[in-house]
């Protein structure tokens, strides 16, 4: 979960779908629904991944509201998730990620910021969810 479900959380969703074994239900959403970001498509494509026709969505857009774990990637999302789960038995983890949309400059500088987030997310997903033996194989 992030603020607008346009950059960090859809990137995390696709990376988790690729990295983690199936069947695991994975969905991302934002506190608000933002606009699809073409830089996300570009950095995912570098790893052979795609968002397909997926568009940003808010928490209210999710069909299922039962989760074992909510991972938040931005302060606003973390506060919203804590409020949402106040009376539920759901774990909430905060993985602070930089917002690559804050980076300006040439296209390559912007892409570098998005790549940095992609790599941070891949590492964090692997560390958190994969078995120690599998983590060592991916290092």
Tab-separated table of C-alpha atoms in Angstrom:
chain	number	residue	atom	x	y	z
A	1	UNK	CA	0.000	0.000	0.000
A	2	UNK	CA	1.253	3.483	-0.854
A	3	UNK	CA	-0.250	6.917	-1.310
A	4	UNK	CA	-1.553	6.814	-4.887
A	5	UNK	CA	-0.975	3.202	-6.043
A	6	UNK	CA	0.881	4.579	-9.044
A	7	UNK	CA	4.560	3.843	-8.368
A	8	UNK	CA	5.792	1.947	-5.320
A	9	UNK	CA	2.914	-0.402	-4.503
A	10	UNK	CA	2.136	-1.578	-8.067
A	11	UNK	CA	5.864	-2.121	-8.582
A	12	UNK	CA	5.983	-4.132	-5.336
A	13	UNK	CA	2.912	-6.130	-6.363
A	14	UNK	CA	4.416	-7.207	-9.677
A	15	UNK	CA	7.812	-7.956	-8.168
A	16	UNK	CA	6.217	-10.041	-5.403
A	17	UNK	CA	4.138	-11.974	-7.953
A	18	UNK	CA	7.357	-12.732	-9.827
A	19	UNK	CA	9.558	-13.552	-6.818
A	20	UNK	CA	7.203	-15.414	-4.503
A	21	UNK	CA	5.786	-18.895	-4.974
A	22	UNK	CA	2.168	-19.271	-5.951
A	23	UNK	CA	-0.578	-19.411	-4.821
A	24	UNK	CA	-0.322	-16.318	-2.680
A	25	UNK	CA	-2.937	-13.585	-2.944
A	26	UNK	CA	-1.174	-10.298	-3.568
A	27	UNK	CA	-2.909	-6.999	-4.240
A	28	UNK	CA	-1.784	-3.422	-4.072
A	29	UNK	CA	-3.746	-0.275	-3.499
A	30	UNK	CA	-3.303	3.286	-2.408
A	31	UNK	CA	-4.863	5.628	0.050
A	32	UNK	CA	-6.033	7.468	-3.089
A	33	UNK	CA	-6.176	6.417	-6.733
A	34	UNK	CA	-3.455	8.107	-8.772
A	35	UNK	CA	-2.451	8.105	-12.436
A	36	UNK	CA	-0.478	5.294	-14.033
A	37	UNK	CA	3.221	6.195	-14.223
A	38	UNK	CA	5.086	5.298	-17.449
A	39	UNK	CA	8.422	5.114	-15.620
A	40	UNK	CA	7.068	2.162	-13.613
A	41	UNK	CA	6.291	0.380	-16.884
A	42	UNK	CA	9.801	1.124	-18.148
A	43	UNK	CA	11.679	-0.198	-15.094
A	44	UNK	CA	9.477	-3.286	-14.808
A	45	UNK	CA	10.047	-4.018	-18.501
A	46	UNK	CA	13.794	-4.067	-17.810
A	47	UNK	CA	13.077	-7.123	-15.623
A	48	UNK	CA	10.688	-8.652	-18.178
A	49	UNK	CA	7.614	-7.678	-16.134
A	50	UNK	CA	4.524	-5.671	-16.985
A	51	UNK	CA	1.541	-4.118	-15.283
A	52	UNK	CA	-0.562	-5.146	-18.266
A	53	UNK	CA	-3.878	-3.310	-18.248
A	54	UNK	CA	-3.752	-2.721	-14.515
A	55	UNK	CA	-4.692	0.774	-13.380
A	56	UNK	CA	-4.114	2.459	-10.000
A	57	UNK	CA	-6.740	1.673	-7.387
A	58	UNK	CA	-7.657	2.756	-3.882
A	59	UNK	CA	-8.242	0.435	-0.925
A	60	UNK	CA	-11.997	0.740	-1.479
A	61	UNK	CA	-11.538	-0.714	-4.985
A	62	UNK	CA	-10.219	-4.055	-3.736
A	63	UNK	CA	-12.705	-6.911	-3.948
A	64	UNK	CA	-11.310	-8.647	-0.866
A	65	UNK	CA	-10.560	-6.833	2.359
A	66	UNK	CA	-9.156	-9.790	4.261
A	67	UNK	CA	-5.383	-9.778	4.487
A	68	UNK	CA	-2.861	-11.490	6.723
A	69	UNK	CA	-0.347	-8.727	6.147
A	70	UNK	CA	-0.387	-5.184	4.823
A	71	UNK	CA	2.959	-3.753	3.785
A	72	UNK	CA	3.011	0.016	3.620
A	73	UNK	CA	5.584	1.938	1.614
A	74	UNK	CA	4.744	5.551	2.472
A	75	UNK	CA	3.892	7.343	5.735
A	76	UNK	CA	0.353	8.284	4.616
A	77	UNK	CA	-0.356	4.653	3.691
A	78	UNK	CA	1.035	3.402	6.986
A	79	UNK	CA	-1.254	5.659	9.003
A	80	UNK	CA	-4.258	4.640	6.871
A	81	UNK	CA	-3.450	0.929	7.246
A	82	UNK	CA	-3.129	1.230	11.019
A	83	UNK	CA	-6.497	2.981	11.153
A	84	UNK	CA	-8.088	0.366	8.864
A	85	UNK	CA	-6.783	-2.550	10.906
A	86	UNK	CA	-7.323	-1.118	14.373
A	87	UNK	CA	-9.998	-3.720	15.182
A	88	UNK	CA	-8.714	-6.502	12.904
A	89	UNK	CA	-6.128	-9.228	13.369
A	90	UNK	CA	-3.901	-8.036	10.534
A	91	UNK	CA	-0.180	-7.392	10.704
A	92	UNK	CA	1.033	-4.093	9.277
A	93	UNK	CA	4.684	-3.596	8.329
A	94	UNK	CA	6.212	-0.297	7.287
A	95	UNK	CA	8.900	-0.506	4.618
A	96	UNK	CA	9.807	3.140	3.958
A	97	UNK	CA	10.669	3.624	0.296
A	98	UNK	CA	11.832	6.814	-1.364
A	99	UNK	CA	9.403	8.448	-3.762
A	100	UNK	CA	11.116	8.472	-7.168
A	101	UNK	CA	8.667	11.071	-8.458
A	102	UNK	CA	10.546	13.590	-6.293
A	103	UNK	CA	13.602	13.240	-8.567
A	104	UNK	CA	13.921	15.647	-11.465
A	105	UNK	CA	16.456	16.118	-14.200
A	106	UNK	CA	17.174	14.139	-17.328
A	107	UNK	CA	15.318	10.946	-18.162
A	108	UNK	CA	18.291	8.806	-17.118
A	109	UNK	CA	18.394	10.464	-13.681
A	110	UNK	CA	14.690	9.806	-13.206
A	111	UNK	CA	15.051	6.203	-14.397
A	112	UNK	CA	17.897	5.701	-11.917
A	113	UNK	CA	15.587	6.745	-9.070
A	114	UNK	CA	12.901	4.287	-10.209
A	115	UNK	CA	15.494	1.516	-10.613
A	116	UNK	CA	16.700	2.192	-7.085
A	117	UNK	CA	13.172	1.688	-5.727
A	118	UNK	CA	12.744	-1.470	-7.823
A	119	UNK	CA	15.966	-2.952	-6.460
A	120	UNK	CA	15.134	-1.976	-2.870
A	121	UNK	CA	11.735	-3.638	-3.216
A	122	UNK	CA	13.207	-6.819	-4.707
A	123	UNK	CA	15.704	-7.087	-1.873
A	124	UNK	CA	13.109	-6.399	0.822
A	125	UNK	CA	10.601	-8.898	-0.601
A	126	UNK	CA	13.286	-11.570	-0.809
A	127	UNK	CA	14.576	-10.923	2.716
A	128	UNK	CA	11.091	-10.921	4.220
A	129	UNK	CA	9.400	-13.810	2.458
A	130	UNK	CA	11.879	-16.276	1.018
A	131	UNK	CA	13.462	-19.122	2.925
A	132	UNK	CA	17.116	-18.570	3.917
A	133	UNK	CA	18.281	-21.150	1.361
A	134	UNK	CA	16.330	-19.438	-1.437
A	135	UNK	CA	17.612	-16.017	-0.384
A	136	UNK	CA	21.204	-17.195	-0.683
A	137	UNK	CA	20.527	-18.565	-4.173
A	138	UNK	CA	19.263	-15.156	-5.354
A	139	UNK	CA	22.181	-13.126	-3.925
